[in-house]
PDB file of C-alpha atoms in Angstrom:
ATOM      1  CA  MET A 968     -47.488   8.975 -39.786  1.00 46.00           C
ATOM      2  CA  LYS A 969     -45.295   8.836 -36.710  1.00 46.00           C
ATOM      3  CA  SER A 970     -44.371  11.373 -34.326  1.00 46.00           C
ATOM      4  CA  LYS A 971     -40.772  12.305 -33.610  1.00 57.00           C
ATOM      5  CA  ARG A 972     -40.161  11.593 -29.954  1.00 54.00           C
ATOM      6  CA  PRO A 973     -38.963  14.562 -28.168  1.00 62.00           C
ATOM      7  CA  VAL A 974     -35.370  14.596 -27.285  1.00 72.00           C
ATOM      8  CA  LYS A 975     -34.854  14.291 -23.504  1.00 91.00           C
ATOM      9  CA  ILE A 976     -31.290  14.683 -22.285  1.00 91.00           C
ATOM     10  CA  LYS A 977     -30.016  13.591 -19.121  1.00 94.00           C
ATOM     11  CA  THR A 978     -26.247  13.299 -19.220  1.00 95.00           C
ATOM     12  CA  PHE A 979     -23.279  15.204 -20.202  1.00 96.00           C
ATOM     13  CA  GLU A 980     -22.685  12.661 -22.988  1.00 97.00           C
ATOM     14  CA  GLN A 981     -26.159  13.069 -24.329  1.00 96.00           C
ATOM     15  CA  ALA A 982     -25.785  17.036 -24.322  1.00 97.00           C
ATOM     16  CA  PHE A 983     -22.688  16.701 -26.225  1.00 98.00           C
ATOM     17  CA  GLU A 984     -24.551  14.230 -28.936  1.00 97.00           C
ATOM     18  CA  PHE A 985     -27.546  16.788 -29.226  1.00 97.00           C
ATOM     19  CA  VAL A 986     -25.131  19.860 -30.053  1.00 97.00           C
ATOM     20  CA  LEU A 987     -23.567  17.951 -32.719  1.00 97.00           C
ATOM     21  CA  LYS A 988     -26.485  16.935 -33.943  1.00 97.00           C
ATOM     22  CA  VAL A 989     -28.632  20.063 -34.037  1.00 97.00           C
ATOM     23  CA  LYS A 990     -25.386  22.111 -34.991  1.00 97.00           C
ATOM     24  CA  THR A 991     -26.234  25.188 -33.165  1.00 97.00           C
ATOM     25  CA  CYS A 992     -28.366  25.527 -30.276  1.00 97.00           C
ATOM     26  CA  LEU A 993     -29.449  28.147 -27.376  1.00 96.00           C
ATOM     27  CA  ILE A 994     -28.472  27.551 -23.726  1.00 95.00           C
ATOM     28  CA  PHE A 995     -31.842  28.855 -22.817  1.00 92.00           C
ATOM     29  CA  GLY A 996     -34.903  29.066 -24.635  1.00 83.00           C
ATOM     30  CA  SER A 997     -35.506  32.396 -26.557  1.00 88.00           C
ATOM     31  CA  LYS A 998     -39.216  33.720 -27.926  1.00 88.00           C
ATOM     32  CA  THR A 999     -36.742  35.471 -30.328  1.00 89.00           C
ATOM     33  CA  SER A1000     -35.290  32.344 -31.846  1.00 91.00           C
ATOM     34  CA  ASP A1001     -36.348  29.413 -33.629  1.00 92.00           C
ATOM     35  CA  LEU A1002     -33.400  27.392 -32.857  1.00 95.00           C
ATOM     36  CA  PRO A1003     -33.555  24.551 -30.479  1.00 95.00           C
ATOM     37  CA  SER A1004     -32.329  25.066 -26.653  1.00 95.00           C
ATOM     38  CA  LEU A1005     -30.375  22.819 -24.253  1.00 96.00           C
ATOM     39  CA  TRP A1006     -32.846  24.054 -21.488  1.00 93.00           C
ATOM     40  CA  ASP A1007     -35.869  22.472 -23.487  1.00 93.00           C
ATOM     41  CA  VAL A1008     -34.718  18.873 -23.955  1.00 94.00           C
ATOM     42  CA  VAL A1009     -33.012  18.815 -20.608  1.00 94.00           C
ATOM     43  CA  ASP A1010     -34.895  16.280 -18.467  1.00 88.00           C
ATOM     44  CA  LEU A1011     -33.866  16.696 -15.052  1.00 83.00           C
ATOM     45  CA  PRO A1012     -35.672  18.156 -11.865  1.00 67.00           C
ATOM     46  CA  GLY A1013     -35.958  21.580 -11.166  1.00 68.00           C
ATOM     47  CA  ARG A1014     -35.804  23.370  -7.852  1.00 62.00           C
ATOM     48  CA  GLN A1015     -37.758  21.697  -5.219  1.00 60.00           C
ATOM     49  CA  PRO A1016     -39.966  23.688  -2.886  1.00 63.00           C
ATOM     50  CA  GLY A1017     -38.443  24.138   0.336  1.00 60.00           C
ATOM     51  CA  LYS A1018     -34.843  22.881  -0.998  1.00 60.00           C
ATOM     52  CA  PRO A1019     -31.703  24.929  -1.110  1.00 56.00           C
ATOM     53  CA  GLY A1020     -30.094  25.544  -4.530  1.00 56.00           C
ATOM     54  CA  TRP A1021     -31.098  26.141  -8.441  1.00 67.00           C
ATOM     55  CA  GLY A1022     -32.202  22.513  -9.242  1.00 75.00           C
ATOM     56  CA  ALA A1023     -30.426  19.654 -10.896  1.00 85.00           C
ATOM     57  CA  LYS A1024     -31.807  21.195 -14.467  1.00 91.00           C
ATOM     58  CA  VAL A1025     -30.364  24.599 -14.015  1.00 90.00           C
ATOM     59  CA  GLU A1026     -27.078  23.263 -12.465  1.00 90.00           C
ATOM     60  CA  ALA A1027     -26.651  20.640 -15.504  1.00 93.00           C
ATOM     61  CA  VAL A1028     -27.408  23.215 -18.172  1.00 94.00           C
ATOM     62  CA  TRP A1029     -25.343  26.116 -16.738  1.00 90.00           C
ATOM     63  CA  ALA A1030     -22.308  23.349 -15.924  1.00 91.00           C
ATOM     64  CA  TRP A1031     -22.602  21.879 -19.483  1.00 94.00           C
ATOM     65  CA  LYS A1032     -22.429  25.431 -21.373  1.00 93.00           C
ATOM     66  CA  ASN A1033     -18.883  25.808 -20.089  1.00 91.00           C
ATOM     67  CA  GLU A1034     -17.986  22.001 -19.586  1.00 93.00           C
ATOM     68  CA  LEU A1035     -18.841  20.970 -23.352  1.00 96.00           C
ATOM     69  CA  PRO A1036     -16.361  23.504 -25.148  1.00 95.00           C
ATOM     70  CA  ALA A1037     -14.036  22.614 -22.364  1.00 93.00           C
ATOM     71  CA  GLU A1038     -13.699  18.939 -22.722  1.00 95.00           C
ATOM     72  CA  PHE A1039     -14.258  18.949 -26.497  1.00 95.00           C
ATOM     73  CA  PRO A1040     -12.627  21.965 -27.713  1.00 93.00           C
ATOM     74  CA  ASP A1041     -12.213  20.613 -31.183  1.00 94.00           C
ATOM     75  CA  GLU A1042     -15.820  19.909 -31.440  1.00 96.00           C
ATOM     76  CA  ILE A1043     -18.080  22.226 -29.383  1.00 97.00           C
ATOM     77  CA  PHE A1044     -18.133  25.939 -29.476  1.00 97.00           C
ATOM     78  CA  TYR A1045     -19.440  28.388 -27.047  1.00 96.00           C
ATOM     79  CA  GLY A1046     -20.281  32.130 -28.189  1.00 96.00           C
ATOM     80  CA  LYS A1047     -22.780  34.555 -28.774  1.00 95.00           C
ATOM     81  CA  LEU A1048     -25.486  35.145 -31.598  1.00 95.00           C
ATOM     82  CA  PRO A1049     -26.380  38.602 -32.873  1.00 90.00           C
ATOM     83  CA  GLY A1050     -28.885  39.598 -30.298  1.00 90.00           C
ATOM     84  CA  GLY A1051     -26.313  38.472 -27.324  1.00 91.00           C
ATOM     85  CA  LEU A1052     -28.260  35.060 -27.380  1.00 95.00           C
ATOM     86  CA  ALA A1053     -25.649  32.449 -25.963  1.00 95.00           C
ATOM     87  CA  VAL A1054     -25.132  29.154 -27.962  1.00 97.00           C
ATOM     88  CA  LEU A1055     -23.053  25.988 -28.192  1.00 98.00           C
ATOM     89  CA  MET A1056     -22.500  24.985 -31.770  1.00 97.00           C
ATOM     90  CA  SER A1057     -20.601  22.220 -33.417  1.00 98.00           C
ATOM     91  CA  MET A1058     -17.115  23.356 -34.561  1.00 96.00           C
ATOM     92  CA  GLU A1059     -17.937  22.189 -37.989  1.00 96.00           C
ATOM     93  CA  HIS A1060     -21.156  24.872 -38.420  1.00 97.00           C
ATOM     94  CA  LEU A1061     -18.895  27.412 -36.589  1.00 97.00           C
ATOM     95  CA  GLN A1062     -16.253  26.697 -39.075  1.00 96.00           C
ATOM     96  CA  GLN A1063     -18.272  26.377 -42.327  1.00 96.00           C
ATOM     97  CA  ALA A1064     -21.289  28.824 -41.799  1.00 96.00           C
ATOM     98  CA  HIS A1065     -20.998  30.738 -38.712  1.00 96.00           C
ATOM     99  CA  TYR A1066     -17.540  32.212 -38.841  1.00 96.00           C
ATOM    100  CA  PRO A1067     -17.745  33.149 -42.295  1.00 95.00           C
ATOM    101  CA  ALA A1068     -21.093  34.727 -42.121  1.00 95.00           C
ATOM    102  CA  HIS A1069     -20.527  36.833 -38.915  1.00 95.00           C
ATOM    103  CA  HIS A1070     -16.816  37.739 -38.323  1.00 96.00           C
ATOM    104  CA  ARG A1071     -16.402  41.282 -38.671  1.00 96.00           C
ATOM    105  CA  PRO A1072     -12.944  42.892 -38.061  1.00 97.00           C
ATOM    106  CA  VAL A1073     -12.236  44.704 -34.815  1.00 97.00           C
ATOM    107  CA  SER A1074     -11.850  48.018 -36.677  1.00 97.00           C
ATOM    108  CA  GLU A1075     -15.656  47.982 -37.286  1.00 97.00           C
ATOM    109  CA  CYS A1076     -16.615  47.449 -33.462  1.00 98.00           C
ATOM    110  CA  SER A1077     -17.487  50.473 -31.417  1.00 98.00           C
ATOM    111  CA  ALA A1078     -14.732  52.152 -29.400  1.00 98.00           C
ATOM    112  CA  LEU A1079     -15.397  50.712 -26.236  1.00 98.00           C
ATOM    113  CA  ALA A1080     -15.432  47.140 -27.851  1.00 98.00           C
ATOM    114  CA  ARG A1081     -11.845  48.197 -29.534  1.00 98.00           C
ATOM    115  CA  ARG A1082     -10.548  49.526 -26.199  1.00 97.00           C
ATOM    116  CA  ALA A1083     -11.612  46.452 -24.552  1.00 98.00           C
ATOM    117  CA  PHE A1084     -10.159  43.978 -27.268  1.00 98.00           C
ATOM    118  CA  GLU A1085      -6.919  45.397 -26.694  1.00 97.00           C
ATOM    119  CA  LEU A1086      -6.983  44.958 -23.095  1.00 98.00           C
ATOM    120  CA  ILE A1087      -8.041  41.246 -24.143  1.00 98.00           C
ATOM    121  CA  ARG A1088      -5.091  41.120 -26.484  1.00 96.00           C
ATOM    122  CA  SER A1089      -2.372  42.118 -24.295  1.00 96.00           C
ATOM    123  CA  GLU A1090      -3.560  39.129 -21.671  1.00 95.00           C
ATOM    124  CA  PRO A1091      -6.745  37.122 -21.047  1.00 95.00           C
ATOM    125  CA  ARG A1092      -9.057  39.006 -18.227  1.00 96.00           C
ATOM    126  CA  THR A1093     -12.227  38.133 -16.705  1.00 96.00           C
ATOM    127  CA  THR A1094     -15.361  40.008 -17.073  1.00 94.00           C
ATOM    128  CA  ALA A1095     -14.972  41.878 -13.828  1.00 94.00           C
ATOM    129  CA  GLU A1096     -11.265  42.735 -14.448  1.00 96.00           C
ATOM    130  CA  LEU A1097     -12.425  44.417 -17.792  1.00 95.00           C
ATOM    131  CA  ARG A1098     -14.851  46.255 -16.437  1.00 94.00           C
ATOM    132  CA  LYS A1099     -12.279  47.730 -14.160  1.00 95.00           C
ATOM    133  CA  ALA A1100      -9.698  48.446 -16.394  1.00 96.00           C
ATOM    134  CA  LEU A1101     -12.114  50.410 -18.623  1.00 95.00           C
ATOM    135  CA  SER A1102     -13.755  52.349 -16.099  1.00 92.00           C
ATOM    136  CA  PRO A1103     -11.430  52.644 -13.145  1.00 90.00           C
ATOM    137  CA  SER A1104     -13.752  55.280 -11.981  1.00 90.00           C
ATOM    138  CA  GLY A1105     -17.062  53.725 -12.351  1.00 86.00           C
ATOM    139  CA  THR A1106     -17.848  56.421 -15.162  1.00 92.00           C
ATOM    140  CA  ILE A1107     -18.841  53.788 -17.750  1.00 93.00           C
ATOM    141  CA  SER A1108     -21.774  51.930 -16.733  1.00 93.00           C
ATOM    142  CA  LYS A1109     -21.692  47.779 -16.448  1.00 92.00           C
ATOM    143  CA  SER A1110     -24.142  47.497 -19.206  1.00 93.00           C
ATOM    144  CA  LYS A1111     -22.051  49.566 -21.742  1.00 96.00           C
ATOM    145  CA  VAL A1112     -18.937  47.411 -20.794  1.00 95.00           C
ATOM    146  CA  ASP A1113     -21.250  44.039 -21.084  1.00 95.00           C
ATOM    147  CA  SER A1114     -22.409  45.297 -24.352  1.00 96.00           C
ATOM    148  CA  ALA A1115     -18.891  45.858 -25.964  1.00 97.00           C
ATOM    149  CA  LEU A1116     -18.104  42.240 -24.599  1.00 97.00           C
ATOM    150  CA  VAL A1117     -21.263  40.920 -26.499  1.00 97.00           C
ATOM    151  CA  GLU A1118     -20.205  43.001 -29.498  1.00 98.00           C
ATOM    152  CA  LEU A1119     -16.852  41.398 -29.682  1.00 98.00           C
ATOM    153  CA  GLN A1120     -18.125  37.701 -28.990  1.00 97.00           C
ATOM    154  CA  VAL A1121     -21.030  38.055 -31.772  1.00 97.00           C
ATOM    155  CA  THR A1122     -18.348  39.492 -34.026  1.00 97.00           C
ATOM    156  CA  LEU A1123     -16.022  36.583 -33.412  1.00 97.00           C
ATOM    157  CA  ASN A1124     -13.256  38.589 -32.009  1.00 97.00           C
ATOM    158  CA  ILE A1125     -13.310  37.410 -28.491  1.00 97.00           C
ATOM    159  CA  THR A1126     -14.247  34.240 -27.011  1.00 96.00           C
ATOM    160  CA  ARG A1127     -14.327  32.311 -23.508  1.00 94.00           C
ATOM    161  CA  SER A1128     -11.300  30.251 -22.592  1.00 94.00           C
ATOM    162  CA  ASN A1129     -11.792  26.851 -22.664  1.00 89.00           C
ATOM    163  CA  ALA A1130      -9.655  26.119 -19.718  1.00 87.00           C
ATOM    164  CA  PRO A1131     -11.078  23.329 -17.873  1.00 80.00           C
ATOM    165  CA  LYS A1132     -10.541  24.770 -14.310  1.00 81.00           C
ATOM    166  CA  LEU A1133     -11.656  28.440 -15.121  1.00 80.00           C
ATOM    167  CA  LYS A1134     -14.697  29.651 -12.971  1.00 81.00           C
ATOM    168  CA  LEU A1135     -15.231  32.842 -14.046  1.00 86.00           C
ATOM    169  CA  ASP A1136     -15.594  34.045 -17.786  1.00 90.00           C
ATOM    170  CA  THR A1137     -12.011  34.748 -19.218  1.00 94.00           C
ATOM    171  CA  TRP A1138     -11.736  36.373 -22.078  1.00 97.00           C
ATOM    172  CA  LEU A1139      -9.147  36.197 -25.045  1.00 95.00           C
ATOM    173  CA  PRO A1140      -8.919  36.812 -28.668  1.00 97.00           C
ATOM    174  CA  PHE A1141     -10.884  34.504 -30.667  1.00 96.00           C
ATOM    175  CA  ALA A1142      -7.786  33.775 -33.042  1.00 94.00           C
ATOM    176  CA  GLU A1143      -5.882  32.900 -29.976  1.00 93.00           C
ATOM    177  CA  GLN A1144      -8.287  29.928 -29.237  1.00 92.00           C
ATOM    178  CA  TYR A1145      -9.018  29.096 -32.791  1.00 92.00           C
ATOM    179  CA  PRO A1146      -5.690  30.101 -34.934  1.00 91.00           C
ATOM    180  CA  SER A1147      -6.879  28.007 -38.219  1.00 87.00           C
ATOM    181  CA  MET A1148      -9.971  30.367 -38.625  1.00 84.00           C
ATOM    182  CA  GLY A1149      -8.090  33.578 -38.645  1.00 70.00           C
ATOM    183  CA  GLY A1150      -8.938  36.694 -37.091  1.00 67.00           C
ATOM    184  CA  GLU A1151      -7.017  39.211 -34.907  1.00 70.00           C
ATOM    185  CA  ALA A1152      -4.927  38.057 -32.517  1.00 63.00           C
TER     186      ALA A1152
END
């Protein structure tokens, strides 16, 4: 019996093909999930001792998580799984399996998540803008706001904008970016 050759990815195009092939992959590996991860298959050098920067592997994976859905918005989705794990998945898998299984109405989300959604619905906002708008005096912790944003991503009520030039995570209603799937806009 032949052993399967492990996937070794060095290019953006190979990363694109990998996501479509596996349908869903984590960005970075996790001990709590059996899903494949982009991190585990990228074959680029890590940070070299004594050299500045992250290294080619971290830089590639970090960039590709945003660039794949920006360049291929009809084929690749970036989102969060229950538990908050960041994933890339094929749009086909999102439409046929993931969205029907995981979308929940905003009304079923926490009060803070509902408030965040209303702000995002009025206009796309970055994470920092949402933190400030939800807690101008700083009484709501950063982690509570971040948890509300994860909740909205997991329930497929918000998504990261796929606009290619954005450097900061900018959130908009899921239904605005993916109107064919429904949800609240």
